[in-house]
Short mmCIF file of C-alpha atoms in Angstrom, two decimals:
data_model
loop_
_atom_site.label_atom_id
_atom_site.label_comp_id
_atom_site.label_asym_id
_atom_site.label_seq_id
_atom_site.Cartn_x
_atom_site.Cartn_y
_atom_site.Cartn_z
CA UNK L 1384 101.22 79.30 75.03
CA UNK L 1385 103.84 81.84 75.01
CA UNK L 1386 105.87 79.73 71.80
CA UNK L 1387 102.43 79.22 70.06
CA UNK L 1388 101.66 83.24 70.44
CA UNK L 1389 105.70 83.95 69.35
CA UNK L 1390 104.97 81.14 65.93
CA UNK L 1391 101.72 82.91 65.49
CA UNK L 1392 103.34 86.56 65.59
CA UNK L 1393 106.24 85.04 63.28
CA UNK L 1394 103.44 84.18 60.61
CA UNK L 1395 101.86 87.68 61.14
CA UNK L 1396 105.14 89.04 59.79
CA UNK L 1397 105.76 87.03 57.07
CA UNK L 1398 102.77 87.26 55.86
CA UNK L 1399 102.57 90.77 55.87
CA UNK L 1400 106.12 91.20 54.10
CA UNK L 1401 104.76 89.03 51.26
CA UNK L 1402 101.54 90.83 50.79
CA UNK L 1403 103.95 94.00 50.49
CA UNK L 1404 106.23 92.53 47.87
CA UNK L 1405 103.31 91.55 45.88
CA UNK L 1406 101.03 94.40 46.00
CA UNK L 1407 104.21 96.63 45.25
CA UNK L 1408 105.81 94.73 42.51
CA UNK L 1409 102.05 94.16 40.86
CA UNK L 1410 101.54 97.33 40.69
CA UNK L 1411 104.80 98.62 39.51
CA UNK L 1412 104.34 96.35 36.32
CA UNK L 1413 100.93 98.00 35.37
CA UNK L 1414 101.08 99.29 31.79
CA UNK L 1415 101.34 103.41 31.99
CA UNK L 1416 103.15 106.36 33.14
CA UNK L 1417 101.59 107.97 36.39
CA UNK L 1418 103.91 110.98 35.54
CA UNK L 1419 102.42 111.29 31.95
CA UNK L 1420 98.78 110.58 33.41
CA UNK L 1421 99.46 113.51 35.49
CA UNK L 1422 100.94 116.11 33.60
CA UNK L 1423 98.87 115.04 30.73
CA UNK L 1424 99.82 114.30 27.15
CA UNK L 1425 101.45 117.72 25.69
CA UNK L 1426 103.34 117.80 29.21
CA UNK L 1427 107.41 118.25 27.93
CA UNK L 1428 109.93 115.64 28.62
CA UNK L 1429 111.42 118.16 31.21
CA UNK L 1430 108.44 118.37 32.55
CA UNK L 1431 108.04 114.46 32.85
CA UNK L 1432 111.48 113.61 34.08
CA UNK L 1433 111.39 116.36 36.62
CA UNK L 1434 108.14 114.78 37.99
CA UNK L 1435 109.11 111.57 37.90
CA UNK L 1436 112.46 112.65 40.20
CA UNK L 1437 110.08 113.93 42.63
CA UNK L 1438 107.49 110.85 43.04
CA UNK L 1439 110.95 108.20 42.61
CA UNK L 1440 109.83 106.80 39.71
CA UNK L 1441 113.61 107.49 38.33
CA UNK L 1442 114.97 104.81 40.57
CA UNK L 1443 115.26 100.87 40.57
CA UNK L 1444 111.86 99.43 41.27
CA UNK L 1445 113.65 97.15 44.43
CA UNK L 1446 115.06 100.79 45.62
CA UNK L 1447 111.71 102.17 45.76
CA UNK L 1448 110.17 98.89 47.40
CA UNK L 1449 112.84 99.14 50.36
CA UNK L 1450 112.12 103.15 50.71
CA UNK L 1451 108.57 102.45 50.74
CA UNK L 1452 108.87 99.77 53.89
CA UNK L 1453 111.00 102.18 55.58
CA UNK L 1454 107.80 104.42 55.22
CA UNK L 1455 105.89 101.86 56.24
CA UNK L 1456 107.70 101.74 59.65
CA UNK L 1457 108.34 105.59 60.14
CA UNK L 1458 104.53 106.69 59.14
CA UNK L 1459 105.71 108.53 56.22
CA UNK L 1460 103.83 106.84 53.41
CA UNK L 1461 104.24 109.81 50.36
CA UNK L 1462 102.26 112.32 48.67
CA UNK L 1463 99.28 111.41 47.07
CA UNK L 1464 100.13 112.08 43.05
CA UNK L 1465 96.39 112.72 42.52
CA UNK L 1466 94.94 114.29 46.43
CA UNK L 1467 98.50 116.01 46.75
CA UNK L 1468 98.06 115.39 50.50
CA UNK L 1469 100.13 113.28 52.73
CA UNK L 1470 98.99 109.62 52.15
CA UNK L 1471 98.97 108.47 55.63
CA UNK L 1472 96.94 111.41 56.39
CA UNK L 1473 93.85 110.41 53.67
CA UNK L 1474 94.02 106.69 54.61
CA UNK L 1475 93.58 107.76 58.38
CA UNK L 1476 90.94 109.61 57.15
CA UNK L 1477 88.75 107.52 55.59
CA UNK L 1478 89.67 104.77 58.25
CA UNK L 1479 87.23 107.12 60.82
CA UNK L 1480 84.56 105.98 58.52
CA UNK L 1481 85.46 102.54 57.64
CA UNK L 1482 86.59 100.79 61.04
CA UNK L 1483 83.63 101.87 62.50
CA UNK L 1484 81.21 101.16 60.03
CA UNK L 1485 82.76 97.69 59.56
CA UNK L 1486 83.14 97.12 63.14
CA UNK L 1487 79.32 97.98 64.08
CA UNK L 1488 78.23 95.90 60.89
CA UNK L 1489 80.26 92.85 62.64
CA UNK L 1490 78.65 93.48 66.20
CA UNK L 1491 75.09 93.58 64.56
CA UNK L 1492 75.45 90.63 62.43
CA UNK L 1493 76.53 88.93 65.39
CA UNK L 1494 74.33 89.98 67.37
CA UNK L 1495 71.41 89.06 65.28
CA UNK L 1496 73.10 85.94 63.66
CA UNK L 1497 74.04 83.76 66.63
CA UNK L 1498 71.24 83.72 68.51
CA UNK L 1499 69.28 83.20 65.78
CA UNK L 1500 71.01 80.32 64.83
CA UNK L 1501 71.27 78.81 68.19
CA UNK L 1502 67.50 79.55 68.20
CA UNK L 1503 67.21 76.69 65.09
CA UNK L 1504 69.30 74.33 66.24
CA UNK L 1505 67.52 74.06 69.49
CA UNK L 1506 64.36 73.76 67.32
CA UNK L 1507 65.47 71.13 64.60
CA UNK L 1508 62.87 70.18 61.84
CA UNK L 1509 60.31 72.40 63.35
CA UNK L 1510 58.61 74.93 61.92
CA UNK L 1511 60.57 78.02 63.57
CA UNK L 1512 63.80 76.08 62.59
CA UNK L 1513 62.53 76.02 58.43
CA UNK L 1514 61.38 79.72 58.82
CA UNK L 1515 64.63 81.34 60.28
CA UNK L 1516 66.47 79.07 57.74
CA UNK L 1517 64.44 80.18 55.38
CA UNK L 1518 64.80 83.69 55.67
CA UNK L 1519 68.28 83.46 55.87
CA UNK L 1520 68.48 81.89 52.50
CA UNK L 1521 66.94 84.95 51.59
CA UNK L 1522 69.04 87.24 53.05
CA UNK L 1523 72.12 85.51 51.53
CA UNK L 1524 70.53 85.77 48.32
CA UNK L 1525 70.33 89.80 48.45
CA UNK L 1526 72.78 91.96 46.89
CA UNK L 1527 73.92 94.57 49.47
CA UNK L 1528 73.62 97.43 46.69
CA UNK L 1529 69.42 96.68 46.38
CA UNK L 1530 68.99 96.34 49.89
CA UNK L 1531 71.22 99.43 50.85
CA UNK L 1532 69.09 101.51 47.91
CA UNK L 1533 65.90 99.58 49.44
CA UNK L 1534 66.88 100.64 52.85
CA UNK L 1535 67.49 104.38 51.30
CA UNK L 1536 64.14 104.42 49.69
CA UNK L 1537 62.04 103.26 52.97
CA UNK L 1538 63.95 104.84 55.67
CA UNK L 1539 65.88 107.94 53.88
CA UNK L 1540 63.38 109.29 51.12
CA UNK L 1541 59.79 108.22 52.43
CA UNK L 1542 60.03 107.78 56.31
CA UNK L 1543 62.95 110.74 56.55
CA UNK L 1544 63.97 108.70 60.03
CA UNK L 1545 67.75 108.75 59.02
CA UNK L 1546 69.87 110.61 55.94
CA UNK L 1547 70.34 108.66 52.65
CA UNK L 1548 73.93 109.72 52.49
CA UNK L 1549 77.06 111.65 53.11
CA UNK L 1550 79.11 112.27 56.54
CA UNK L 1551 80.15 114.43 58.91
CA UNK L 1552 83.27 113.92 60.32
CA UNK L 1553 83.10 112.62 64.18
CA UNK L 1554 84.57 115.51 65.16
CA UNK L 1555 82.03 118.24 64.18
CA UNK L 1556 78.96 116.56 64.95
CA UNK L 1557 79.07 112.91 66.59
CA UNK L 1558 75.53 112.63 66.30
CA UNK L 1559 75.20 113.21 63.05
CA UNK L 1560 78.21 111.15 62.21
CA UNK L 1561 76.50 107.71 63.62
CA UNK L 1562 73.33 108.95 62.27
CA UNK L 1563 75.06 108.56 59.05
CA UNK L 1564 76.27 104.95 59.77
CA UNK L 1565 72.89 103.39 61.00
CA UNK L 1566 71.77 102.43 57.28
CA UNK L 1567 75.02 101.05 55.83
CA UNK L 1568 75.78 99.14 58.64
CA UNK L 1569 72.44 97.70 58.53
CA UNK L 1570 73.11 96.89 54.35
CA UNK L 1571 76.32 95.56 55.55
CA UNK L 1572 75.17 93.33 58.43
CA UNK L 1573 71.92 91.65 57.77
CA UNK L 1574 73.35 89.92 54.62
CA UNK L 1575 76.27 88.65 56.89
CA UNK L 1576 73.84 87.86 59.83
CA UNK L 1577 71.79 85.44 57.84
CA UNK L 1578 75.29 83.22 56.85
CA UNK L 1579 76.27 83.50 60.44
CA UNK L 1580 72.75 81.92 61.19
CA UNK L 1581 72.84 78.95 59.12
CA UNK L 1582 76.53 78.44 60.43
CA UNK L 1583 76.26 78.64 63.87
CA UNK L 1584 73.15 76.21 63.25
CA UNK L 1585 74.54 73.81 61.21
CA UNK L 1586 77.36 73.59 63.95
CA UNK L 1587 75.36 73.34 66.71
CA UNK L 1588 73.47 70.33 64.95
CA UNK L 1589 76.45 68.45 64.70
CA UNK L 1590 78.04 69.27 68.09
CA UNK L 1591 74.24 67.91 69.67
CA UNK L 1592 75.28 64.38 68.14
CA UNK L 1593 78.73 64.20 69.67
CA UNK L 1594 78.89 61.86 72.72
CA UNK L 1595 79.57 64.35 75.57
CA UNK L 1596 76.27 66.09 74.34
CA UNK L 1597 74.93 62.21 75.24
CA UNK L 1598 76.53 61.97 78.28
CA UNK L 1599 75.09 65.57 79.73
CA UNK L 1600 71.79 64.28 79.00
CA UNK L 1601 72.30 61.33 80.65
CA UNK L 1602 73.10 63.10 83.62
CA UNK L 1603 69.71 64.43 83.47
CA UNK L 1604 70.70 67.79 81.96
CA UNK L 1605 67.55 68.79 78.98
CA UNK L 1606 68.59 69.25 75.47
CA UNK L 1607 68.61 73.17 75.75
CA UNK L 1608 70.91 72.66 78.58
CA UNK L 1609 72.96 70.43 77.26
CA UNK L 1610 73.90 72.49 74.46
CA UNK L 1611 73.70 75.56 76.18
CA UNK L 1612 75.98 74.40 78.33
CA UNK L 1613 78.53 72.44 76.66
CA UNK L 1614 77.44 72.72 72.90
CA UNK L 1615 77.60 76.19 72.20
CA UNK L 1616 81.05 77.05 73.12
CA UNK L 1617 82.40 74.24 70.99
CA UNK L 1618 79.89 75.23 68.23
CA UNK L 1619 81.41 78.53 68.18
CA UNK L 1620 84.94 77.54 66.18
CA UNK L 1621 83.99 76.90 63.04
CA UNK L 1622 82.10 80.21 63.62
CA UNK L 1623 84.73 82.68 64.40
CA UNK L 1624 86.14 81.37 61.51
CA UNK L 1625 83.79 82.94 59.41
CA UNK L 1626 83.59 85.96 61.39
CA UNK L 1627 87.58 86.35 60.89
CA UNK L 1628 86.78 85.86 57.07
CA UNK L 1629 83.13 88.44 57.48
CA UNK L 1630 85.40 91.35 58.96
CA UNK L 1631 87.68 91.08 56.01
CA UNK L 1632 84.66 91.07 53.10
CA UNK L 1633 83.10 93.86 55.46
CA UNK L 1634 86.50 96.08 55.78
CA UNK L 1635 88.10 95.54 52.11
CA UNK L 1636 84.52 94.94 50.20
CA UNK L 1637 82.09 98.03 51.46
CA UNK L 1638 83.08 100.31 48.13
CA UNK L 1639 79.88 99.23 46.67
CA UNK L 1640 77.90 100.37 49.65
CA UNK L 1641 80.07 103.70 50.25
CA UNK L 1642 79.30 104.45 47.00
CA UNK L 1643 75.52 104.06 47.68
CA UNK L 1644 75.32 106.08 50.64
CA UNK L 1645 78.66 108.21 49.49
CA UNK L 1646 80.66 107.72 51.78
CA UNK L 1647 84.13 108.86 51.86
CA UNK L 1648 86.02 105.48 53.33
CA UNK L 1649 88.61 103.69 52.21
CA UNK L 1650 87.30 101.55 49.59
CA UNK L 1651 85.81 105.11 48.11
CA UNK L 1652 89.83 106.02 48.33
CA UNK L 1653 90.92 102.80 46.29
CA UNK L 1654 88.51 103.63 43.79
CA UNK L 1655 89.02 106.96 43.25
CA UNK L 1656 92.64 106.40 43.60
CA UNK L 1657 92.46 103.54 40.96
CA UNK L 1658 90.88 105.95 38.55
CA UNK L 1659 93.62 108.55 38.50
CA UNK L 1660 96.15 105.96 38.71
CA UNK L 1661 97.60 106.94 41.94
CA UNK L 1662 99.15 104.14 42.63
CA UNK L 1663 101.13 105.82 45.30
CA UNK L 1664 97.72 105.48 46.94
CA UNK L 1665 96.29 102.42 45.84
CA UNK L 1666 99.42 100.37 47.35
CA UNK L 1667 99.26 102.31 50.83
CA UNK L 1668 95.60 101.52 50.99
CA UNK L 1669 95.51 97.69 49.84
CA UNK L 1670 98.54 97.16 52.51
CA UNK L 1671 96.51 98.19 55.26
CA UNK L 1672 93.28 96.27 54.45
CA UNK L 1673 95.68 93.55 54.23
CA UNK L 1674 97.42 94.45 57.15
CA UNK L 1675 94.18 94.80 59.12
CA UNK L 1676 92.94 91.20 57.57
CA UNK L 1677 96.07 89.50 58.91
CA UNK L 1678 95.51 91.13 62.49
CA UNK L 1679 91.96 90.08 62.80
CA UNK L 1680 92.74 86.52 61.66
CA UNK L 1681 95.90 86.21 64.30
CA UNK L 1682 93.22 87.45 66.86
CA UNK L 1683 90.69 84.47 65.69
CA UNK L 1684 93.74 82.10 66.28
CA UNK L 1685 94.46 83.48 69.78
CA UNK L 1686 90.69 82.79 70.60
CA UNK L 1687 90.86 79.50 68.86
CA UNK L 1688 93.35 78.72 71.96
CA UNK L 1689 91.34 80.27 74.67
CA UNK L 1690 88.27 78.18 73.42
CA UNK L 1691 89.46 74.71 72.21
CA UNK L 1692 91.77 73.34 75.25
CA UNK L 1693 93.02 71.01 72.63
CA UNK L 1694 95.13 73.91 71.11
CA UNK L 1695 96.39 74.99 74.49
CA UNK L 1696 97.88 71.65 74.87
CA UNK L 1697 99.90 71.72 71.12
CA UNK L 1698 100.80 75.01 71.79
CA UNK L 1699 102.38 74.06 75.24
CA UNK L 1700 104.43 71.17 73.61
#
């Protein structure tokens, strides 16, 4: 275990490095002078070069890569060209908004998905099985932007249960903070319940076929017990997969419904950062989505081990 968790660590790095190199060299090839788009058109060439000494635009692009991992390491990520406020500072920011809101979304869609799912596959080819499969067709089918404005309209604007937008920092007023939340993580996590749904049924199905599903039943276990016993933790591989894949749409894809509800998170920060071509910003930002993409998907391998035995056994040899 201990060499499959060092080779696992080993990819986490490499990966990581790459994603770096090519999110810094992409964006240092854009067309464009951030300088220029700063000071503006009539800004002097004095004015330019001395601006362009102070942001390090002045020096080899593979100088500025290296200085820029050593910020990466130390915490000292820049100044924003745009915010003029330490970079690390705004991304930590807007990460109070975002890890929570994509957390919560994952841990409802769960939640609601699984058992759902479960729920079908115990009832194949019956009518609750067609419903809930049904429905979840339907909830694929939704953009998040018309059911987020949906949700705003029913819940915000005619019920007044919850706000339709903004946020207050946790600090000042937790309450009002995860009063904030409640409707975007809602958008965010019915949409991804209904695929975990048909996934976790469709895997279930196929685990009920195998022969040590037979042989439980033969033993005189029923068919719920059977597969609550033995089918569901097998089932569940195929669907951490897709919750690996859900947290990174959720973390790196929620601009659309921060937008909605403005909400000041990250993707909100990429955007706004894209506009005034800070790409001081935009590089910082995309790293750590990466970053935190490549950490949830090394923790989805670790549980692959804990859950399939089979991997314990390569991993040991």
């Amino acid at each position: 275990m201990v060499g499959y968790l060092i080779q696992r660590l080993l990819g986490v790095a490499l990966t990581l490095l790459v994603a770096a190199a090519l999110i810094f060299f992409l964006l240092d090839v854009l067309p464009g002078d951030p300088a220029r788009f700063m000071l503006g058109i009539n800004a002097s060439d004095e004015a330019l070069n001395a601006l362009r000494q102070q942001l390090g635009l002045d020096q080899p692009a593979f100088v500025r890569f290296g200085q820029w991992l050593m910020g990466l390491f130390t915490g000292d990520l820049g100044m924003s060209a745009s915010q003029r406020a330490p970079i690390a500072e705004l991304i930590l920011e807007r990460m109070q908004l975002s890890l929570p809101l994509a957390f919560g979304a994952l841990l409802l869609s769960t939640l609601i998905g699984l058992p759902l799912g479960i729920f079908a596959a115990q009832n194949q080819g019956k009518f609750g099985d067609a419903g809930l499969m049904g429905l979840a067709q339907i909830g694929i089918a939704i953009p998040n932007f018309w059911f987020a404005m949906l949700l705003v309209v029913v819940f915000a604007v005619t019920l007044k249960w919850l706000p339709p937008g903004g946020f207050v920092p946790w600090a000042e007023n937790p309450t009002a903070a995860f009063r904030a939340l409640i409707l975007p993580t809602i958008a965010l996590a019915l949409p991804q319940a209904a695929i975990l749904a048909r996934v976790m049924r469709t895997s279930l199905v196929d685990v009920a076929r195998q022969d040590f599903i037979r042989t439980a039943r033969a033993k005189g276990l029923s068919k719920n017990q059977a597969l609550w016993r033995h089918g569901v933790r097998n089932a569940l591989l195929p669907v951490m997969t897709i919750m690996g894949l859900q947290f990174a749409f959720l973390i790196a894809g929620t601009i659309i419904v921060e937008n909605v509800f403005y909400l000041p998170g990250l993707g909100r920060l990429i955007f706004t950062a894209i506009s005034a071509r800070d790409l001081f910003v935009v590089r910082s930002a995309l790293l750590v989505l990466v970053g935190l993409v490549v950490i949830i998907m090394f923790l989805v391998d670790l549980l692959y081990a804990l859950v399939d035995p089979r991997l314990k056994k390569r991993a040991g040899n």
